[in-house]
PDB file of C-alpha atoms in Angstrom:
ATOM      1  CA  MET A 277       0.000   0.000   0.000  1.00 43.00           C
ATOM      2  CA  ALA A 278       2.918   2.302   0.586  1.00 44.00           C
ATOM      3  CA  SER A 279       3.758   2.216  -3.087  1.00 46.00           C
ATOM      4  CA  SER A 280       0.356   3.694  -3.992  1.00 46.00           C
ATOM      5  CA  GLY A 281       1.167   6.853  -2.098  1.00 48.00           C
ATOM      6  CA  SER A 282       4.397   7.279  -4.047  1.00 52.00           C
ATOM      7  CA  CYS A 283       2.361   7.625  -7.249  1.00 66.00           C
ATOM      8  CA  ILE A 284       1.548  11.190  -6.209  1.00 71.00           C
ATOM      9  CA  THR A 285       4.646  13.186  -7.097  1.00 73.00           C
ATOM     10  CA  PRO A 286       5.204  16.963  -7.328  1.00 69.00           C
ATOM     11  CA  VAL A 287       5.555  16.696 -11.120  1.00 62.00           C
ATOM     12  CA  ARG A 288       2.213  14.931 -11.475  1.00 67.00           C
ATOM     13  CA  VAL A 289       0.513  17.382  -9.150  1.00 71.00           C
ATOM     14  CA  ALA A 290       1.963  20.302 -11.113  1.00 66.00           C
ATOM     15  CA  SER A 291       0.842  18.693 -14.374  1.00 63.00           C
ATOM     16  CA  LEU A 292      -2.701  18.282 -13.034  1.00 67.00           C
ATOM     17  CA  VAL A 293      -2.777  21.897 -11.894  1.00 72.00           C
ATOM     18  CA  LEU A 294      -1.593  23.073 -15.316  1.00 65.00           C
ATOM     19  CA  ILE A 295      -4.236  20.965 -17.072  1.00 65.00           C
ATOM     20  CA  LEU A 296      -6.990  22.345 -14.851  1.00 67.00           C
ATOM     21  CA  TRP A 297      -5.707  25.885 -15.362  1.00 68.00           C
ATOM     22  CA  ALA A 298      -5.625  25.387 -19.142  1.00 63.00           C
ATOM     23  CA  LEU A 299      -9.200  24.063 -19.112  1.00 63.00           C
ATOM     24  CA  HIS A 300     -10.311  27.037 -17.047  1.00 62.00           C
ATOM     25  CA  GLU A 301      -8.614  29.501 -19.382  1.00 63.00           C
ATOM     26  CA  SER A 302     -10.176  27.813 -22.422  1.00 61.00           C
ATOM     27  CA  ILE A 303     -13.691  28.708 -21.270  1.00 69.00           C
ATOM     28  CA  GLY A 304     -15.086  31.465 -23.448  1.00 69.00           C
ATOM     29  CA  LEU A 305     -12.324  31.367 -26.063  1.00 69.00           C
ATOM     30  CA  SER A 306     -13.192  32.515 -29.548  1.00 75.00           C
ATOM     31  CA  ASP A 307     -13.048  29.951 -32.355  1.00 75.00           C
ATOM     32  CA  ARG A 308      -9.779  31.477 -33.540  1.00 76.00           C
ATOM     33  CA  ASP A 309      -8.145  31.305 -30.117  1.00 76.00           C
ATOM     34  CA  ALA A 310      -9.470  27.775 -29.594  1.00 77.00           C
ATOM     35  CA  GLU A 311      -7.851  26.668 -32.852  1.00 78.00           C
ATOM     36  CA  ILE A 312      -4.524  28.176 -31.781  1.00 81.00           C
ATOM     37  CA  ALA A 313      -4.752  26.614 -28.305  1.00 79.00           C
ATOM     38  CA  GLY A 314      -5.649  23.222 -29.756  1.00 80.00           C
ATOM     39  CA  THR A 315      -2.742  23.424 -32.181  1.00 81.00           C
ATOM     40  CA  VAL A 316      -0.312  24.210 -29.375  1.00 82.00           C
ATOM     41  CA  GLY A 317      -1.654  21.355 -27.236  1.00 79.00           C
ATOM     42  CA  LEU A 318      -1.443  18.763 -30.028  1.00 82.00           C
ATOM     43  CA  ALA A 319       2.027  19.866 -31.114  1.00 81.00           C
ATOM     44  CA  ALA A 320       3.248  19.813 -27.502  1.00 79.00           C
ATOM     45  CA  LEU A 321       1.889  16.284 -27.038  1.00 79.00           C
ATOM     46  CA  ILE A 322       3.726  14.998 -30.105  1.00 78.00           C
ATOM     47  CA  ALA A 323       6.905  16.859 -29.144  1.00 74.00           C
ATOM     48  CA  SER A 324       6.819  15.345 -25.653  1.00 71.00           C
ATOM     49  CA  ILE A 325       6.816  11.871 -27.236  1.00 71.00           C
ATOM     50  CA  VAL A 326       9.535  12.291 -29.859  1.00 66.00           C
ATOM     51  CA  GLY A 327      11.607  15.073 -28.247  1.00 62.00           C
ATOM     52  CA  PHE A 328      11.356  17.621 -31.075  1.00 65.00           C
ATOM     53  CA  ALA A 329       9.078  18.958 -33.858  1.00 73.00           C
ATOM     54  CA  PHE A 330       6.860  21.246 -31.756  1.00 81.00           C
ATOM     55  CA  SER A 331       7.573  24.362 -33.808  1.00 80.00           C
ATOM     56  CA  ALA A 332       7.495  22.432 -37.095  1.00 80.00           C
ATOM     57  CA  ILE A 333       4.053  20.942 -36.464  1.00 82.00           C
ATOM     58  CA  ALA A 334       2.515  24.027 -34.865  1.00 84.00           C
ATOM     59  CA  GLY A 335       4.033  26.283 -37.518  1.00 81.00           C
ATOM     60  CA  SER A 336       2.438  24.189 -40.262  1.00 80.00           C
ATOM     61  CA  VAL A 337      -1.015  24.552 -38.731  1.00 82.00           C
ATOM     62  CA  PHE A 338      -0.496  28.269 -38.100  1.00 83.00           C
ATOM     63  CA  ALA A 339       0.180  28.615 -41.833  1.00 78.00           C
ATOM     64  CA  TYR A 340      -3.183  26.946 -42.509  1.00 79.00           C
ATOM     65  CA  LEU A 341      -4.827  29.381 -40.098  1.00 81.00           C
ATOM     66  CA  ARG A 342      -3.091  32.283 -41.855  1.00 81.00           C
ATOM     67  CA  LEU A 343      -1.825  33.621 -38.569  1.00 82.00           C
ATOM     68  CA  ASP A 344       0.239  36.802 -38.741  1.00 84.00           C
ATOM     69  CA  PRO A 345       3.889  35.666 -39.097  1.00 84.00           C
ATOM     70  CA  VAL A 346       5.164  37.737 -36.173  1.00 87.00           C
ATOM     71  CA  GLN A 347       2.333  36.558 -33.932  1.00 85.00           C
ATOM     72  CA  ALA A 348       2.895  32.954 -35.030  1.00 86.00           C
ATOM     73  CA  VAL A 349       6.626  33.048 -34.301  1.00 89.00           C
ATOM     74  CA  HIS A 350       6.046  34.797 -30.977  1.00 88.00           C
ATOM     75  CA  THR A 351       3.600  32.043 -29.960  1.00 86.00           C
ATOM     76  CA  LEU A 352       5.945  29.289 -31.132  1.00 87.00           C
ATOM     77  CA  VAL A 353       8.911  30.767 -29.290  1.00 90.00           C
ATOM     78  CA  VAL A 354       7.146  31.259 -25.949  1.00 88.00           C
ATOM     79  CA  CYS A 355       5.637  27.755 -25.970  1.00 84.00           C
ATOM     80  CA  SER A 356       8.881  26.190 -27.165  1.00 86.00           C
ATOM     81  CA  ILE A 357      10.802  27.818 -24.311  1.00 90.00           C
ATOM     82  CA  ALA A 358       8.427  26.245 -21.794  1.00 84.00           C
ATOM     83  CA  ILE A 359       8.810  22.808 -23.403  1.00 82.00           C
ATOM     84  CA  GLN A 360      12.586  23.007 -23.738  1.00 85.00           C
ATOM     85  CA  LEU A 361      13.071  24.227 -20.166  1.00 88.00           C
ATOM     86  CA  TYR A 362      11.551  20.984 -18.916  1.00 82.00           C
ATOM     87  CA  SER A 363      13.388  18.865 -21.497  1.00 82.00           C
ATOM     88  CA  VAL A 364      16.773  20.419 -20.712  1.00 89.00           C
ATOM     89  CA  TRP A 365      16.173  20.087 -16.976  1.00 88.00           C
ATOM     90  CA  LYS A 366      15.588  16.353 -17.422  1.00 86.00           C
ATOM     91  CA  ILE A 367      18.958  15.805 -19.157  1.00 89.00           C
ATOM     92  CA  VAL A 368      21.023  18.595 -17.594  1.00 89.00           C
ATOM     93  CA  GLY A 369      23.484  16.079 -16.165  1.00 90.00           C
ATOM     94  CA  VAL A 370      24.668  14.915 -19.596  1.00 91.00           C
ATOM     95  CA  ILE A 371      24.833  18.283 -21.346  1.00 91.00           C
ATOM     96  CA  ARG A 372      28.352  19.430 -22.292  1.00 92.00           C
ATOM     97  CA  TRP A 373      28.169  23.156 -22.872  1.00 92.00           C
ATOM     98  CA  GLN A 374      31.724  23.725 -24.087  1.00 92.00           C
ATOM     99  CA  PRO A 375      31.366  21.815 -27.408  1.00 91.00           C
ATOM    100  CA  LEU A 376      28.085  23.637 -28.017  1.00 93.00           C
ATOM    101  CA  MET A 377      29.617  27.113 -27.787  1.00 95.00           C
ATOM    102  CA  PRO A 378      30.530  27.484 -31.508  1.00 94.00           C
ATOM    103  CA  MET A 379      26.948  26.689 -32.515  1.00 95.00           C
ATOM    104  CA  ILE A 380      25.404  28.885 -29.825  1.00 95.00           C
ATOM    105  CA  VAL A 381      27.620  31.902 -30.553  1.00 96.00           C
ATOM    106  CA  ALA A 382      27.015  31.627 -34.298  1.00 96.00           C
ATOM    107  CA  GLY A 383      23.284  31.252 -33.769  1.00 95.00           C
ATOM    108  CA  ALA A 384      23.165  34.226 -31.422  1.00 95.00           C
ATOM    109  CA  ALA A 385      24.814  36.332 -34.131  1.00 96.00           C
ATOM    110  CA  THR A 386      22.276  35.453 -36.851  1.00 95.00           C
ATOM    111  CA  ALA A 387      19.041  35.277 -34.828  1.00 94.00           C
ATOM    112  CA  PRO A 388      18.533  39.093 -34.847  1.00 94.00           C
ATOM    113  CA  LEU A 389      18.843  39.050 -38.643  1.00 93.00           C
ATOM    114  CA  GLY A 390      16.177  36.363 -38.833  1.00 91.00           C
ATOM    115  CA  VAL A 391      13.821  38.416 -36.659  1.00 92.00           C
ATOM    116  CA  TRP A 392      14.427  41.503 -38.802  1.00 91.00           C
ATOM    117  CA  VAL A 393      13.588  39.555 -41.987  1.00 90.00           C
ATOM    118  CA  LEU A 394      10.480  38.151 -40.274  1.00 88.00           C
ATOM    119  CA  ARG A 395       9.198  41.644 -39.507  1.00 88.00           C
ATOM    120  CA  HIS A 396       9.717  42.868 -43.082  1.00 86.00           C
ATOM    121  CA  VAL A 397       8.804  39.868 -45.259  1.00 81.00           C
ATOM    122  CA  ASP A 398       5.471  39.591 -47.091  1.00 77.00           C
ATOM    123  CA  SER A 399       3.116  37.146 -45.341  1.00 71.00           C
ATOM    124  CA  GLY A 400       2.434  35.230 -48.573  1.00 73.00           C
ATOM    125  CA  MET A 401       6.116  34.783 -49.294  1.00 77.00           C
ATOM    126  CA  TYR A 402       6.656  33.810 -45.668  1.00 74.00           C
ATOM    127  CA  ALA A 403       4.036  31.030 -45.789  1.00 71.00           C
ATOM    128  CA  THR A 404       5.373  29.661 -49.075  1.00 77.00           C
ATOM    129  CA  GLY A 405       8.973  29.741 -47.859  1.00 77.00           C
ATOM    130  CA  LEU A 406       7.991  28.093 -44.588  1.00 75.00           C
ATOM    131  CA  GLY A 407       6.193  25.336 -46.498  1.00 75.00           C
ATOM    132  CA  LEU A 408       9.232  24.677 -48.685  1.00 80.00           C
ATOM    133  CA  PHE A 409      11.596  24.626 -45.726  1.00 78.00           C
ATOM    134  CA  LEU A 410       9.441  22.319 -43.609  1.00 74.00           C
ATOM    135  CA  SER A 411       8.735  20.006 -46.544  1.00 79.00           C
ATOM    136  CA  ALA A 412      12.469  19.628 -47.159  1.00 79.00           C
ATOM    137  CA  TYR A 413      13.119  19.018 -43.460  1.00 74.00           C
ATOM    138  CA  GLY A 414      10.261  16.531 -43.140  1.00 72.00           C
ATOM    139  CA  GLY A 415      11.396  14.714 -46.283  1.00 76.00           C
ATOM    140  CA  TYR A 416      14.922  14.394 -44.969  1.00 74.00           C
ATOM    141  CA  THR A 417      13.744  13.150 -41.573  1.00 70.00           C
ATOM    142  CA  LEU A 418      11.528  10.565 -43.216  1.00 73.00           C
ATOM    143  CA  PHE A 419      13.949   9.215 -45.834  1.00 72.00           C
ATOM    144  CA  ARG A 420      17.366   9.687 -44.220  1.00 70.00           C
ATOM    145  CA  ARG A 421      19.834   6.812 -43.955  1.00 67.00           C
ATOM    146  CA  GLU A 422      20.878   5.950 -40.412  1.00 64.00           C
ATOM    147  CA  ASN A 423      24.190   4.311 -41.406  1.00 66.00           C
ATOM    148  CA  ARG A 424      25.815   7.486 -42.719  1.00 71.00           C
ATOM    149  CA  VAL A 425      28.262   8.963 -40.180  1.00 75.00           C
ATOM    150  CA  LEU A 426      30.356  12.121 -40.587  1.00 77.00           C
ATOM    151  CA  PRO A 427      33.201  13.334 -38.344  1.00 82.00           C
ATOM    152  CA  GLY A 428      32.661  16.343 -36.120  1.00 78.00           C
ATOM    153  CA  SER A 429      33.914  19.743 -37.283  1.00 85.00           C
ATOM    154  CA  THR A 430      34.001  23.105 -35.538  1.00 89.00           C
ATOM    155  CA  PHE A 431      33.603  24.866 -38.879  1.00 92.00           C
ATOM    156  CA  VAL A 432      30.431  22.888 -39.634  1.00 91.00           C
ATOM    157  CA  ASP A 433      29.236  23.551 -36.084  1.00 93.00           C
ATOM    158  CA  VAL A 434      29.468  27.282 -36.772  1.00 95.00           C
ATOM    159  CA  ILE A 435      27.635  26.990 -40.104  1.00 95.00           C
ATOM    160  CA  VAL A 436      24.921  24.814 -38.578  1.00 94.00           C
ATOM    161  CA  GLY A 437      24.543  27.145 -35.601  1.00 94.00           C
ATOM    162  CA  ALA A 438      24.336  30.216 -37.816  1.00 95.00           C
ATOM    163  CA  LEU A 439      21.658  28.577 -39.951  1.00 93.00           C
ATOM    164  CA  GLY A 440      19.761  27.531 -36.836  1.00 92.00           C
ATOM    165  CA  GLY A 441      19.845  31.060 -35.451  1.00 94.00           C
ATOM    166  CA  LEU A 442      18.612  32.464 -38.756  1.00 93.00           C
ATOM    167  CA  THR A 443      15.703  30.015 -39.075  1.00 90.00           C
ATOM    168  CA  GLY A 444      14.958  30.443 -35.380  1.00 91.00           C
ATOM    169  CA  GLY A 445      14.538  34.190 -35.723  1.00 91.00           C
ATOM    170  CA  LEU A 446      12.700  33.907 -39.024  1.00 89.00           C
ATOM    171  CA  ALA A 447      10.311  31.043 -38.253  1.00 87.00           C
ATOM    172  CA  GLY A 448      10.801  29.985 -34.623  1.00 87.00           C
ATOM    173  CA  LEU A 449      12.586  26.860 -35.915  1.00 87.00           C
ATOM    174  CA  PRO A 450      16.204  26.764 -34.694  1.00 91.00           C
ATOM    175  CA  GLY A 451      16.327  22.980 -34.439  1.00 85.00           C
ATOM    176  CA  PRO A 452      16.258  21.411 -37.930  1.00 85.00           C
ATOM    177  CA  SER A 453      19.844  22.127 -38.967  1.00 88.00           C
ATOM    178  CA  VAL A 454      21.223  21.015 -35.593  1.00 89.00           C
ATOM    179  CA  THR A 455      19.162  17.816 -35.414  1.00 85.00           C
ATOM    180  CA  ILE A 456      20.254  16.866 -38.931  1.00 85.00           C
ATOM    181  CA  TRP A 457      23.909  17.522 -38.089  1.00 87.00           C
ATOM    182  CA  CYS A 458      23.679  15.505 -34.868  1.00 85.00           C
ATOM    183  CA  SER A 459      22.143  12.550 -36.712  1.00 83.00           C
ATOM    184  CA  LEU A 460      24.841  12.704 -39.405  1.00 84.00           C
ATOM    185  CA  ARG A 461      27.528  12.516 -36.719  1.00 85.00           C
ATOM    186  CA  GLY A 462      26.170   9.175 -35.502  1.00 82.00           C
ATOM    187  CA  LEU A 463      25.401  10.339 -31.963  1.00 83.00           C
ATOM    188  CA  ASP A 464      23.069   8.214 -29.885  1.00 84.00           C
ATOM    189  CA  LYS A 465      19.635   9.539 -28.979  1.00 85.00           C
ATOM    190  CA  LEU A 466      20.637  10.944 -25.594  1.00 88.00           C
ATOM    191  CA  GLN A 467      23.732  12.663 -26.998  1.00 88.00           C
ATOM    192  CA  GLN A 468      21.642  14.204 -29.753  1.00 88.00           C
ATOM    193  CA  ARG A 469      19.121  15.583 -27.284  1.00 88.00           C
ATOM    194  CA  ALA A 470      21.947  16.883 -25.099  1.00 90.00           C
ATOM    195  CA  ALA A 471      23.123  18.894 -28.117  1.00 91.00           C
ATOM    196  CA  TYR A 472      20.041  20.182 -29.912  1.00 89.00           C
ATOM    197  CA  GLN A 473      17.705  20.802 -26.969  1.00 90.00           C
ATOM    198  CA  PRO A 474      20.018  23.272 -25.149  1.00 93.00           C
ATOM    199  CA  PHE A 475      20.717  24.965 -28.480  1.00 94.00           C
ATOM    200  CA  ILE A 476      17.003  25.301 -29.223  1.00 92.00           C
ATOM    201  CA  LEU A 477      16.343  26.712 -25.747  1.00 92.00           C
ATOM    202  CA  VAL A 478      19.065  29.351 -26.016  1.00 94.00           C
ATOM    203  CA  MET A 479      18.037  30.365 -29.550  1.00 94.00           C
ATOM    204  CA  GLN A 480      14.377  30.685 -28.572  1.00 93.00           C
ATOM    205  CA  VAL A 481      15.260  32.924 -25.635  1.00 94.00           C
ATOM    206  CA  ILE A 482      17.422  35.088 -27.891  1.00 95.00           C
ATOM    207  CA  THR A 483      14.659  35.237 -30.516  1.00 94.00           C
ATOM    208  CA  LEU A 484      12.120  36.294 -27.895  1.00 92.00           C
ATOM    209  CA  LEU A 485      14.454  39.053 -26.687  1.00 93.00           C
ATOM    210  CA  CYS A 486      15.003  40.215 -30.272  1.00 92.00           C
ATOM    211  CA  LEU A 487      11.258  40.295 -30.928  1.00 90.00           C
ATOM    212  CA  GLN A 488      10.739  42.366 -27.797  1.00 87.00           C
ATOM    213  CA  TRP A 489      13.640  44.693 -28.566  1.00 86.00           C
ATOM    214  CA  GLN A 490      12.630  45.272 -32.178  1.00 74.00           C
ATOM    215  CA  ASP A 491       9.000  45.852 -31.142  1.00 68.00           C
ATOM    216  CA  THR A 492      10.141  48.469 -28.642  1.00 68.00           C
ATOM    217  CA  ALA A 493      12.503  50.079 -31.156  1.00 60.00           C
ATOM    218  CA  SER A 494       9.709  50.285 -33.752  1.00 53.00           C
ATOM    219  CA  THR A 495       7.344  51.842 -31.225  1.00 53.00           C
ATOM    220  CA  LEU A 496       9.957  54.391 -30.217  1.00 47.00           C
ATOM    221  CA  ALA A 497      10.597  55.274 -33.854  1.00 50.00           C
ATOM    222  CA  LEU A 498       6.862  55.770 -34.404  1.00 43.00           C
ATOM    223  CA  ALA A 499       6.505  57.760 -31.204  1.00 48.00           C
ATOM    224  CA  LEU A 500       9.334  60.128 -32.108  1.00 49.00           C
ATOM    225  CA  SER A 501       8.141  60.585 -35.692  1.00 45.00           C
ATOM    226  CA  PRO A 502       7.092  64.181 -36.417  1.00 49.00           C
ATOM    227  CA  SER A 503       4.003  62.881 -38.227  1.00 42.00           C
ATOM    228  CA  THR A 504       2.668  61.274 -35.050  1.00 43.00           C
ATOM    229  CA  PRO A 505       0.461  63.724 -33.107  1.00 45.00           C
ATOM    230  CA  SER A 506       0.636  61.751 -29.887  1.00 41.00           C
ATOM    231  CA  GLY A 507       4.361  61.211 -30.079  1.00 38.00           C
ATOM    232  CA  CYS A 508       5.127  62.146 -26.501  1.00 36.00           C
ATOM    233  CA  ALA A 509       2.437  59.863 -25.090  1.00 41.00           C
ATOM    234  CA  ASN A 510       3.542  56.990 -27.317  1.00 39.00           C
ATOM    235  CA  CYS A 511       7.136  57.504 -26.274  1.00 31.00           C
ATOM    236  CA  ALA A 512       6.165  57.219 -22.625  1.00 38.00           C
ATOM    237  CA  ASP A 513       4.366  53.927 -23.298  1.00 42.00           C
ATOM    238  CA  ALA A 514       6.995  52.453 -25.614  1.00 35.00           C
ATOM    239  CA  GLY A 515       9.039  50.830 -22.873  1.00 37.00           C
ATOM    240  CA  THR A 516       6.096  48.617 -21.830  1.00 37.00           C
ATOM    241  CA  THR A 517       5.070  47.475 -25.332  1.00 36.00           C
ATOM    242  CA  THR A 518       4.885  43.685 -25.973  1.00 32.00           C
ATOM    243  CA  LEU A 519       6.691  40.853 -24.275  1.00 32.00           C
ATOM    244  CA  ALA A 520      12.471  12.131 -27.029  1.00 36.00           C
ATOM    245  CA  VAL A 521      13.543  11.218 -29.914  1.00 36.00           C
ATOM    246  CA  ALA A 522      13.218   8.295 -27.459  1.00 37.00           C
ATOM    247  CA  ARG A 523      11.452   5.954 -29.842  1.00 41.00           C
ATOM    248  CA  THR A 524      12.375   5.611 -33.509  1.00 43.00           C
ATOM    249  CA  GLN A 525       8.882   4.646 -34.588  1.00 43.00           C
ATOM    250  CA  ALA A 526       7.359   7.632 -32.823  1.00 43.00           C
ATOM    251  CA  ALA A 527       9.880   9.951 -34.458  1.00 46.00           C
ATOM    252  CA  GLN A 528       9.151   8.503 -37.901  1.00 45.00           C
ATOM    253  CA  ALA A 529       5.414   8.849 -37.356  1.00 45.00           C
ATOM    254  CA  ALA A 530       5.807  12.498 -36.385  1.00 47.00           C
ATOM    255  CA  ALA A 531       7.996  13.035 -39.450  1.00 47.00           C
ATOM    256  CA  ARG A 532       5.332  11.527 -41.725  1.00 48.00           C
ATOM    257  CA  VAL A 533       2.596  13.705 -40.205  1.00 46.00           C
ATOM    258  CA  ASN A 534       4.788  16.773 -40.427  1.00 49.00           C
ATOM    259  CA  PHE A 535       5.839  16.012 -44.013  1.00 48.00           C
ATOM    260  CA  MET A 536       2.262  15.537 -45.210  1.00 48.00           C
ATOM    261  CA  MET A 537       1.066  18.676 -43.423  1.00 49.00           C
ATOM    262  CA  ASP A 538       3.905  20.731 -44.881  1.00 48.00           C
ATOM    263  CA  CYS A 539       3.273  19.496 -48.426  1.00 48.00           C
ATOM    264  CA  SER A 540      -0.424  20.273 -48.043  1.00 47.00           C
ATOM    265  CA  THR A 541       0.368  23.736 -46.689  1.00 48.00           C
ATOM    266  CA  LEU A 542       2.689  24.452 -49.604  1.00 49.00           C
ATOM    267  CA  ALA A 543       0.129  23.174 -52.125  1.00 49.00           C
ATOM    268  CA  SER A 544      -2.650  25.296 -50.649  1.00 49.00           C
ATOM    269  CA  ARG A 545      -0.445  28.388 -50.743  1.00 49.00           C
ATOM    270  CA  CYS A 546       0.422  27.763 -54.414  1.00 49.00           C
ATOM    271  CA  VAL A 547      -3.233  27.312 -55.347  1.00 47.00           C
ATOM    272  CA  THR A 548      -4.355  30.507 -53.604  1.00 52.00           C
TER     273      THR A 548
END
């Protein structure tokens, strides 16, 4: 009987509280908000099983919903940070930060550029580009060969990290390039997660900071513009504006779902 009491753990209690809170907050949601919340919940469930793909799956559905690109990336980044915080905490003992530094530094340098492009790109071009990128990533994940192993390289680490930072700022997707590189190096599942999950977490935090900073900078520029009658009032308010792969079969299933969704998204964008 003593073992039955041990089933109640702080993590399970916290999970129950979060579920109840989410159900309470969902009362009275508009259809649009309910679709977004449902997308986040489904993507988080799949990501918790396979260890990745939250932003890829949720981003595909957001493209269907024609969500504003900046709003979509902001939502992806905030939710991804919450997921990755838990994931990184679970494997913190095996993470080696020193080998990750070239990727992290390179990604931190390119993430602001990705956010800037996100804020200035046409929404139609953004959706089409996102569909192409995710279709290519899903196709690779689905059809890749497991027996191909490449040696590690600091130079490639920098290139991969820079690409991850760019796609992270542009689409909230810093993980694809790093997960592909980790798989090509022949790392086991735990070693892969110890590499790409900390990288994703750091890039998402940097992307969120860049979104906030660029929002504030844009508001300040508008507030100080001579053509804005309420410039002084806007300037005063500007500072407060806006703020795993544990099972191979599960990972392949998520890749198939993601690949089909991305191809459908791309096809629908081309038709319209």
